[in-house]
PDB file of C-alpha atoms in Angstrom:
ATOM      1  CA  UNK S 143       0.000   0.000   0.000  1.00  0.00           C
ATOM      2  CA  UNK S 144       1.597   3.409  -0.919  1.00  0.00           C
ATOM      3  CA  UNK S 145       0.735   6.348   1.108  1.00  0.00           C
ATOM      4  CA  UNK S 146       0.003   9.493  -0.195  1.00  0.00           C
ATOM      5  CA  UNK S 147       3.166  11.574  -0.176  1.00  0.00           C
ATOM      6  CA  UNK S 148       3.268  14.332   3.097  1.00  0.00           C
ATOM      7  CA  UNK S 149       2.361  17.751   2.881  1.00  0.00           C
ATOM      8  CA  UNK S 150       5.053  19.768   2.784  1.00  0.00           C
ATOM      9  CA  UNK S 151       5.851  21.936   6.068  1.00  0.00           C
ATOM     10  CA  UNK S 152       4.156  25.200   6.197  1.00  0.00           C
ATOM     11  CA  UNK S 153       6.413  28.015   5.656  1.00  0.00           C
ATOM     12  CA  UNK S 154       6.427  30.549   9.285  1.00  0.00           C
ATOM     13  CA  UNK S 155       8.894  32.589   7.597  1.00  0.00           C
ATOM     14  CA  UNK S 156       8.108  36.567   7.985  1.00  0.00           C
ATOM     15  CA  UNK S 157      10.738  37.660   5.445  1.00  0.00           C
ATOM     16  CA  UNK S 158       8.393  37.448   2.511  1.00  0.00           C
ATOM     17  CA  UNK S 159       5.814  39.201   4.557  1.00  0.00           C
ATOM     18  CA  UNK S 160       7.865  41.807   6.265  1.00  0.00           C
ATOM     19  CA  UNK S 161       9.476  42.884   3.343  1.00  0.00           C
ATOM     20  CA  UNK S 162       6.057  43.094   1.267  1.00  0.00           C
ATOM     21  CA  UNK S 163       5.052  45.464   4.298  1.00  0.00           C
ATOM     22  CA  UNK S 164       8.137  47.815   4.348  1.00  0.00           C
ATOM     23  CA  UNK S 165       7.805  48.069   0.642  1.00  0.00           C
ATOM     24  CA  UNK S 166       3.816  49.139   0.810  1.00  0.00           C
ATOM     25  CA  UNK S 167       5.175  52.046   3.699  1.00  0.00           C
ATOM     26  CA  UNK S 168       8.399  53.206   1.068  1.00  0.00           C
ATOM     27  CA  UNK S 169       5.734  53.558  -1.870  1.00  0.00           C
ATOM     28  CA  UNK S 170       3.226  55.073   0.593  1.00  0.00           C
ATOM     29  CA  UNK S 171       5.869  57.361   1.809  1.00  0.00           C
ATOM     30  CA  UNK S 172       7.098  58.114  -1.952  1.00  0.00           C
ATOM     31  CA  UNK S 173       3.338  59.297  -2.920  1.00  0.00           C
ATOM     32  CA  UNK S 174       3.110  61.740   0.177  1.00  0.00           C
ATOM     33  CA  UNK S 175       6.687  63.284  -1.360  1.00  0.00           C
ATOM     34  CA  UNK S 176       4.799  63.552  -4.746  1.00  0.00           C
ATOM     35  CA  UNK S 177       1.818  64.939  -3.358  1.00  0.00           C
ATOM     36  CA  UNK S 178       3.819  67.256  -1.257  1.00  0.00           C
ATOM     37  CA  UNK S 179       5.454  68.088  -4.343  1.00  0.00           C
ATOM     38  CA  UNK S 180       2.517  68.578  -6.296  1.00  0.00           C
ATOM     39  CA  UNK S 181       1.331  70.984  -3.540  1.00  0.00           C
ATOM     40  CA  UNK S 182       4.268  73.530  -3.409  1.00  0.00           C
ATOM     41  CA  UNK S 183       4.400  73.688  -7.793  1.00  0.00           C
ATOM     42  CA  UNK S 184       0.861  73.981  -7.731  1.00  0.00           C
ATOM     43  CA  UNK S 185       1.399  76.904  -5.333  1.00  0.00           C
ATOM     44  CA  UNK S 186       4.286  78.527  -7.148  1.00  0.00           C
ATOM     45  CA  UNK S 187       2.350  78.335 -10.109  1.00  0.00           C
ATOM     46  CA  UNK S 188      -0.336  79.853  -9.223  1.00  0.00           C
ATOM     47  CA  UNK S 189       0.407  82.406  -7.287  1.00  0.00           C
ATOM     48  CA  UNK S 190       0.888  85.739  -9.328  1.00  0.00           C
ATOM     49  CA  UNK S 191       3.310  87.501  -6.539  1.00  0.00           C
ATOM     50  CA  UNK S 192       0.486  90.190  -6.636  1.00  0.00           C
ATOM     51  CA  UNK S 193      -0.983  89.351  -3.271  1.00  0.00           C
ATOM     52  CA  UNK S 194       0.317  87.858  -0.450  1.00  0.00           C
ATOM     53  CA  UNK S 195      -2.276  85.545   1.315  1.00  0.00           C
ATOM     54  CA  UNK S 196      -2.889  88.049   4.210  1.00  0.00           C
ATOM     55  CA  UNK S 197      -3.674  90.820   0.678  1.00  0.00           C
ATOM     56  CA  UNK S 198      -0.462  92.890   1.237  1.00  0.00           C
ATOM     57  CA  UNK S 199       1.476  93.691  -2.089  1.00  0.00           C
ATOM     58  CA  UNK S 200       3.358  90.921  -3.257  1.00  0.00           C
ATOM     59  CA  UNK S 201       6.683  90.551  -3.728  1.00  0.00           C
ATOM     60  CA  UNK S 202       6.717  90.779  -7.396  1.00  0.00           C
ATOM     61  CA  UNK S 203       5.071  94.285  -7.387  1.00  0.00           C
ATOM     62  CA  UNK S 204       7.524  96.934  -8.741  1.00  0.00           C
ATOM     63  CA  UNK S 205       4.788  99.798  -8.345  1.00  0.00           C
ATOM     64  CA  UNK S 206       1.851 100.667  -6.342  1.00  0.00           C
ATOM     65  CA  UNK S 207      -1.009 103.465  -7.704  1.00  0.00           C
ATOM     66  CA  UNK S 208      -4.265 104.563  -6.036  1.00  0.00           C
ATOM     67  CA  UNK S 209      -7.140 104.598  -8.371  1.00  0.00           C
ATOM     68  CA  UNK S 210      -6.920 107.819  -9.446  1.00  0.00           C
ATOM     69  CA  UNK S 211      -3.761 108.545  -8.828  1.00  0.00           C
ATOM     70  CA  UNK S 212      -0.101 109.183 -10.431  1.00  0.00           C
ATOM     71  CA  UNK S 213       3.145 107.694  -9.465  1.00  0.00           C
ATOM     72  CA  UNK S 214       6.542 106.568 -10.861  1.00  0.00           C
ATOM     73  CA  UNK S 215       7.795 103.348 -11.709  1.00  0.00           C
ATOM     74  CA  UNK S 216      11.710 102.204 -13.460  1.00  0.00           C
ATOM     75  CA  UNK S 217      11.412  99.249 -15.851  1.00  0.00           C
ATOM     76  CA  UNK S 218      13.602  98.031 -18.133  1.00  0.00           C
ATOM     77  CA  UNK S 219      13.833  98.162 -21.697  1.00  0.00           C
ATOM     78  CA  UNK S 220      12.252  95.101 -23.887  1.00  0.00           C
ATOM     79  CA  UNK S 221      10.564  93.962 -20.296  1.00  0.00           C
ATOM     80  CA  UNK S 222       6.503  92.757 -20.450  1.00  0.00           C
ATOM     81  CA  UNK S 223       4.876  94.033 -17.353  1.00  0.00           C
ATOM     82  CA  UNK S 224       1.140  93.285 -16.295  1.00  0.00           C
ATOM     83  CA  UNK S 225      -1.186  95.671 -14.597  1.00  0.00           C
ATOM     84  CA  UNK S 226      -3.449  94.736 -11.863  1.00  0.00           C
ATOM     85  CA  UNK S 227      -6.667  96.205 -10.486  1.00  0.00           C
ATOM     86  CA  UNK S 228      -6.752  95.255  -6.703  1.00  0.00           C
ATOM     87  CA  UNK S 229      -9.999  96.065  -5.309  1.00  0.00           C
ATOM     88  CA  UNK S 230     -11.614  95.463  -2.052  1.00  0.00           C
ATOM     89  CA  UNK S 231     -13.925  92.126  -1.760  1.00  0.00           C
ATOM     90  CA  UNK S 232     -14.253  89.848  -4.792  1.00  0.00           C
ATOM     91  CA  UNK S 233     -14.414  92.699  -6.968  1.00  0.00           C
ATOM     92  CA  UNK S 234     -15.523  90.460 -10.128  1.00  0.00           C
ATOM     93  CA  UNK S 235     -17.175  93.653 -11.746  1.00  0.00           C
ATOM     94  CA  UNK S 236     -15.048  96.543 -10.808  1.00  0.00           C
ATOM     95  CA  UNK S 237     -13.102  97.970 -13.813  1.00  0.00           C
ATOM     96  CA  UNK S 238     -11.405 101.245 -14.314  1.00  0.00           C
ATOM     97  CA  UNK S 239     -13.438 104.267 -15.812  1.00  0.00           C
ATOM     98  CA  UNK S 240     -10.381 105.166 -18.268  1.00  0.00           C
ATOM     99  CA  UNK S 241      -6.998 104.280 -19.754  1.00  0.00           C
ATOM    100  CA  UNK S 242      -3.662 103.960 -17.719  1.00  0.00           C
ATOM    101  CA  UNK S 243      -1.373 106.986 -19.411  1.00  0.00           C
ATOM    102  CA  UNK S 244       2.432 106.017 -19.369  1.00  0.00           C
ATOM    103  CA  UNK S 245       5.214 108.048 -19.973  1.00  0.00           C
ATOM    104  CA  UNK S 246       8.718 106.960 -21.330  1.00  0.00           C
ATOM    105  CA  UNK S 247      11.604 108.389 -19.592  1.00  0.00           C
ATOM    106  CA  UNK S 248      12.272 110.221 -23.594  1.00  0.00           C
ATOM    107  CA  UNK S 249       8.314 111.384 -23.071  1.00  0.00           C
ATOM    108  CA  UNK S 250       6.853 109.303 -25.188  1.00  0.00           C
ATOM    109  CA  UNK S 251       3.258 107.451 -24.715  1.00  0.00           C
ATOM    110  CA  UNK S 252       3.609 103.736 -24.073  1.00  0.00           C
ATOM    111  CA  UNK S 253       0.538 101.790 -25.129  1.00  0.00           C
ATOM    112  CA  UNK S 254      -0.915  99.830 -22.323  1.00  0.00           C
ATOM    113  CA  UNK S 255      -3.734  98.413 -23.554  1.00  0.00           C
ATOM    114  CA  UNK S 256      -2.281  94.913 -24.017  1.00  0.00           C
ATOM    115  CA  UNK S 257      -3.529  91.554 -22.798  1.00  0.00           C
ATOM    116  CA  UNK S 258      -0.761  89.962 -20.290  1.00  0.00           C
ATOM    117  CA  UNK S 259       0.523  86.475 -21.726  1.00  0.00           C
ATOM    118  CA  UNK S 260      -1.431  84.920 -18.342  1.00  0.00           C
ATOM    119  CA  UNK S 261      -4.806  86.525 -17.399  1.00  0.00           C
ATOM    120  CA  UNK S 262      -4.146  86.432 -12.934  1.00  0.00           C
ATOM    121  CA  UNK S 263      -7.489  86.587 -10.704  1.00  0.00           C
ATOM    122  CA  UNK S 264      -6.893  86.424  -7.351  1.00  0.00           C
ATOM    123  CA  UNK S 265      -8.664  86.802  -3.475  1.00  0.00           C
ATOM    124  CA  UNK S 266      -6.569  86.949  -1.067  1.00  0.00           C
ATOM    125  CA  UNK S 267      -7.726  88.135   2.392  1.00  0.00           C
ATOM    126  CA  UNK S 268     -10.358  91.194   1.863  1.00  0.00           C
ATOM    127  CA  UNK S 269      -8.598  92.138  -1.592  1.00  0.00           C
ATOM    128  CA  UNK S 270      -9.172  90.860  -4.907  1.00  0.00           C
ATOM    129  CA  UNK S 271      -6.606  91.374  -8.003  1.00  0.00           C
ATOM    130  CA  UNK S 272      -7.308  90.906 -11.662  1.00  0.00           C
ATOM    131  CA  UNK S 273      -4.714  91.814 -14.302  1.00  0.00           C
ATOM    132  CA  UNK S 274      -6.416  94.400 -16.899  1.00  0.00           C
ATOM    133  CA  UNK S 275      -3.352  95.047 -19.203  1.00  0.00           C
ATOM    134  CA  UNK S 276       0.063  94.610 -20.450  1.00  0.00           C
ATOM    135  CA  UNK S 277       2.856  96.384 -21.800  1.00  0.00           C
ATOM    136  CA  UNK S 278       6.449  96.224 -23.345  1.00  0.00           C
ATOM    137  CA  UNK S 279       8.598  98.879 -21.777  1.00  0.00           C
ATOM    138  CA  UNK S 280      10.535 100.757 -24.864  1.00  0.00           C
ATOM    139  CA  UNK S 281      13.726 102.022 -22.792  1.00  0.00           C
ATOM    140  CA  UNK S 282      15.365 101.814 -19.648  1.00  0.00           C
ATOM    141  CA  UNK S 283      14.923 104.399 -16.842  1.00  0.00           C
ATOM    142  CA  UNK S 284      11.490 106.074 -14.637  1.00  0.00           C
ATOM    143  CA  UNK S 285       8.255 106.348 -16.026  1.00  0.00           C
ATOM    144  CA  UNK S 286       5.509 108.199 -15.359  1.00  0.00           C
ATOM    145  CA  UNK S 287       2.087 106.147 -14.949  1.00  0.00           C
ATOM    146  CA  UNK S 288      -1.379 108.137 -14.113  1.00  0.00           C
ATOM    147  CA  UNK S 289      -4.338 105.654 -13.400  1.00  0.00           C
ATOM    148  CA  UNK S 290      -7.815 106.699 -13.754  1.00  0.00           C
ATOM    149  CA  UNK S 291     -10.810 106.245 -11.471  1.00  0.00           C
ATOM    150  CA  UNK S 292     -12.291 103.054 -10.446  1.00  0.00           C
ATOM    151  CA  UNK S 293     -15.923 101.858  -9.993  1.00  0.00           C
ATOM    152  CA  UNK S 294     -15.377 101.296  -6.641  1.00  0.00           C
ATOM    153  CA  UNK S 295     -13.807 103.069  -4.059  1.00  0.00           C
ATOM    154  CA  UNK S 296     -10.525 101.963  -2.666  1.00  0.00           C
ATOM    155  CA  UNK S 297      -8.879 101.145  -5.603  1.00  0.00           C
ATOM    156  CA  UNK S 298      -5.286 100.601  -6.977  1.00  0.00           C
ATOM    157  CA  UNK S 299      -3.154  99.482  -9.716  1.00  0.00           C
ATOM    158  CA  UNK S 300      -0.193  97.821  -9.137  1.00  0.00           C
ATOM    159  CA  UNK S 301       2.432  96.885 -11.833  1.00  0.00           C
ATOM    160  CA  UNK S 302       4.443  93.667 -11.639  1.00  0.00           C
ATOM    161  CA  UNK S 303       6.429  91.608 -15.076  1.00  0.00           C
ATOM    162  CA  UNK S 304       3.996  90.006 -16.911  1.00  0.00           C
ATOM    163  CA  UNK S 305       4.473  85.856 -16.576  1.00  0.00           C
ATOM    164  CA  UNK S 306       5.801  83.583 -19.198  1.00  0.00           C
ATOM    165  CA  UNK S 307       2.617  81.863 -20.641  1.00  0.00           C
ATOM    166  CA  UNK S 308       4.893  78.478 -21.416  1.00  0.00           C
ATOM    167  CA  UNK S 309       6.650  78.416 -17.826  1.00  0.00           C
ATOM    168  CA  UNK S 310       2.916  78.480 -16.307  1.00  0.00           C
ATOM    169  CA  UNK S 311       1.397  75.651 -18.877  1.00  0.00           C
ATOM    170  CA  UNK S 312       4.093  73.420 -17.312  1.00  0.00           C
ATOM    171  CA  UNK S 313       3.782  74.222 -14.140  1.00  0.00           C
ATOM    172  CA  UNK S 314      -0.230  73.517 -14.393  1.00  0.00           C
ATOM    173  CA  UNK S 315       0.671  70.116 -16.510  1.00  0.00           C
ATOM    174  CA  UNK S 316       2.863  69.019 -13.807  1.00  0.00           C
ATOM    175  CA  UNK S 317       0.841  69.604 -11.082  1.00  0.00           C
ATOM    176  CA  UNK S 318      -1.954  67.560 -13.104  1.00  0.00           C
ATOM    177  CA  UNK S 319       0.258  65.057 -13.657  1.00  0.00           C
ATOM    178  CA  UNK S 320       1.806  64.885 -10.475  1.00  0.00           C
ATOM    179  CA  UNK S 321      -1.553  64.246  -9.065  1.00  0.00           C
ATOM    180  CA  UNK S 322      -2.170  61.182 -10.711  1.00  0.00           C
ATOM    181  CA  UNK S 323       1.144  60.077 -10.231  1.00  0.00           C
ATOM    182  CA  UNK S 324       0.289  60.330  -6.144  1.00  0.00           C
ATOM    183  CA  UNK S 325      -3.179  58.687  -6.827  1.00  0.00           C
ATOM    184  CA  UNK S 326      -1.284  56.008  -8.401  1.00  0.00           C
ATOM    185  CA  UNK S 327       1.696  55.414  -6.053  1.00  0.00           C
ATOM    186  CA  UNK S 328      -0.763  55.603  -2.984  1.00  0.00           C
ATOM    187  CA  UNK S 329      -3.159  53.059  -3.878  1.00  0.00           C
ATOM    188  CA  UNK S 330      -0.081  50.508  -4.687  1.00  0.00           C
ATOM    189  CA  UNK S 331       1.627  51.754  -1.457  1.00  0.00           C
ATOM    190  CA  UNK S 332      -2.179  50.715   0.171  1.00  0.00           C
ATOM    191  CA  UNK S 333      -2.309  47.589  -1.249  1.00  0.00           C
ATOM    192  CA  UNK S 334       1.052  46.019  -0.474  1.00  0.00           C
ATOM    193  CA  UNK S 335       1.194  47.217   3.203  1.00  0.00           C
ATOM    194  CA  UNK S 336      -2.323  45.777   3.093  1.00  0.00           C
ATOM    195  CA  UNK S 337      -1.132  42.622   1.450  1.00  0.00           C
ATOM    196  CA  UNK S 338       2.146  42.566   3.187  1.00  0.00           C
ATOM    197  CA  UNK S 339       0.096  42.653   6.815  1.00  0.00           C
ATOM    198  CA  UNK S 340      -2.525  40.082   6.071  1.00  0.00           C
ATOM    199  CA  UNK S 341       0.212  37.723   4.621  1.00  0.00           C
ATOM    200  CA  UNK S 342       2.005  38.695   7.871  1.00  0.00           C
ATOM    201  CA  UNK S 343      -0.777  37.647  10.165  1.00  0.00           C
ATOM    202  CA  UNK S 344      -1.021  34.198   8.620  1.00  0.00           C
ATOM    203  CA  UNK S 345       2.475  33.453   8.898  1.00  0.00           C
ATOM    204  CA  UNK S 346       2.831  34.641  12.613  1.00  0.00           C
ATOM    205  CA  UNK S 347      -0.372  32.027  13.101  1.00  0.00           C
ATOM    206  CA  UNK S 348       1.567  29.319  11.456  1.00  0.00           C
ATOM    207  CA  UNK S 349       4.433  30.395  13.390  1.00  0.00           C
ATOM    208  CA  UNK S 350       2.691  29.805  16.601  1.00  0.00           C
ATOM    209  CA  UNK S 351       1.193  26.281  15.837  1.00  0.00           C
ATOM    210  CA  UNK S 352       4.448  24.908  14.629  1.00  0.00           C
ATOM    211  CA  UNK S 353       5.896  25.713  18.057  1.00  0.00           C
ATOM    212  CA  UNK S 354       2.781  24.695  20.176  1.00  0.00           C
TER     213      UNK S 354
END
């Protein structure tokens, strides 16, 4: 009579296990990086240096006008600046009642009726920015700038360089991107420290009968 050959031993090793386990935390730990990531370019990107997030003026401000007002402002030559209407509130309707007037340091009118490469909304605290026009600067030196009236009261214009339309599409596609990329390496992350943990529980079970 031959006997059915033995089942083999059950394996109580917690290698396979544990290492499934610390790989699921690395991969988990990886996505929180890219989602961290994600979070700062997304920020950068979006953020026009207009407004800080308490709505001071931003660091990328060069000039600062009350609506009406005048003022004086050096740019450089062959430069693309962007003006911005900061009003109080939201501030989705208020416009100016006129044309910003700028004046070369030769004299000489400087069209500013241009539409900057990116078009910046913004709310940050009680104040709300919108950019309204653009402009090349012609020369070096101090310009004059008068800006009209607003619709609302409290108004200003402030003048910062105009942002690079293909440095902000890639900053917005990365920041998509990266978020799916996070998405992705999370739920793998999930599922092997999920895997890695039930596998481990079964072997630590086995573990214990062999030895009882």
């Amino acid at each position: 009579m031959t006997l059915p050959p033995a089942r083999p031993p059950r394996s109580t090793s917690l290698t396979g296990p544990v290492w499934l386990t610390v790989s699921g935390v690395v991969v988990l730990l990886v996505a929180l990086g890219v989602g961290i990531g994600v979070v700062v370019l997304l920020v950068r990107t979006a953020s026009s240096g207009v407004l800080t997030m308490d709505g001071h003026v931003g660091s990328g401000v060069i000039a600062e006008v009350d609506a009406p007002g005048t003022g004086t402002v050096e740019l450089e030559a062959g430069e693309r600046y962007a003006l911005h209407l900061v009003t109080p509130g939201y501030g989705d309707d208020a416009d100016l009642l006129g044309d910003v007037e700028l004046t070369s340091p030769s004299g000489d009118t400087v069209d500013v009726d241009g539409s900057p490469a990116v078009h910046m909304e913004t709310t940050m605290g009680s104040w709300h920015a919108e950019s309204v026009a653009a402009f090349i600067a012609p020369e070096d030196g101090v310009y004059d700038i008068t800006v009209p009236s607003a619709d609302v009261d409290d108004a200003r214009v402030l003048v910062a360089p105009d942002q690079a339309f293909a440095p902000f599409f890639a900053g917005i596609f990365g920041s998509v991107l990266g978020v799916f990329v996070a998405i992705g390496l999370g739920m793998l992350g999930l599922g092997l420290t999920i895997g890695g943990i039930i596998w481990w529980v079964f072997r630590s079970r086995a573990r214990r009968e062999a030895t009882a």
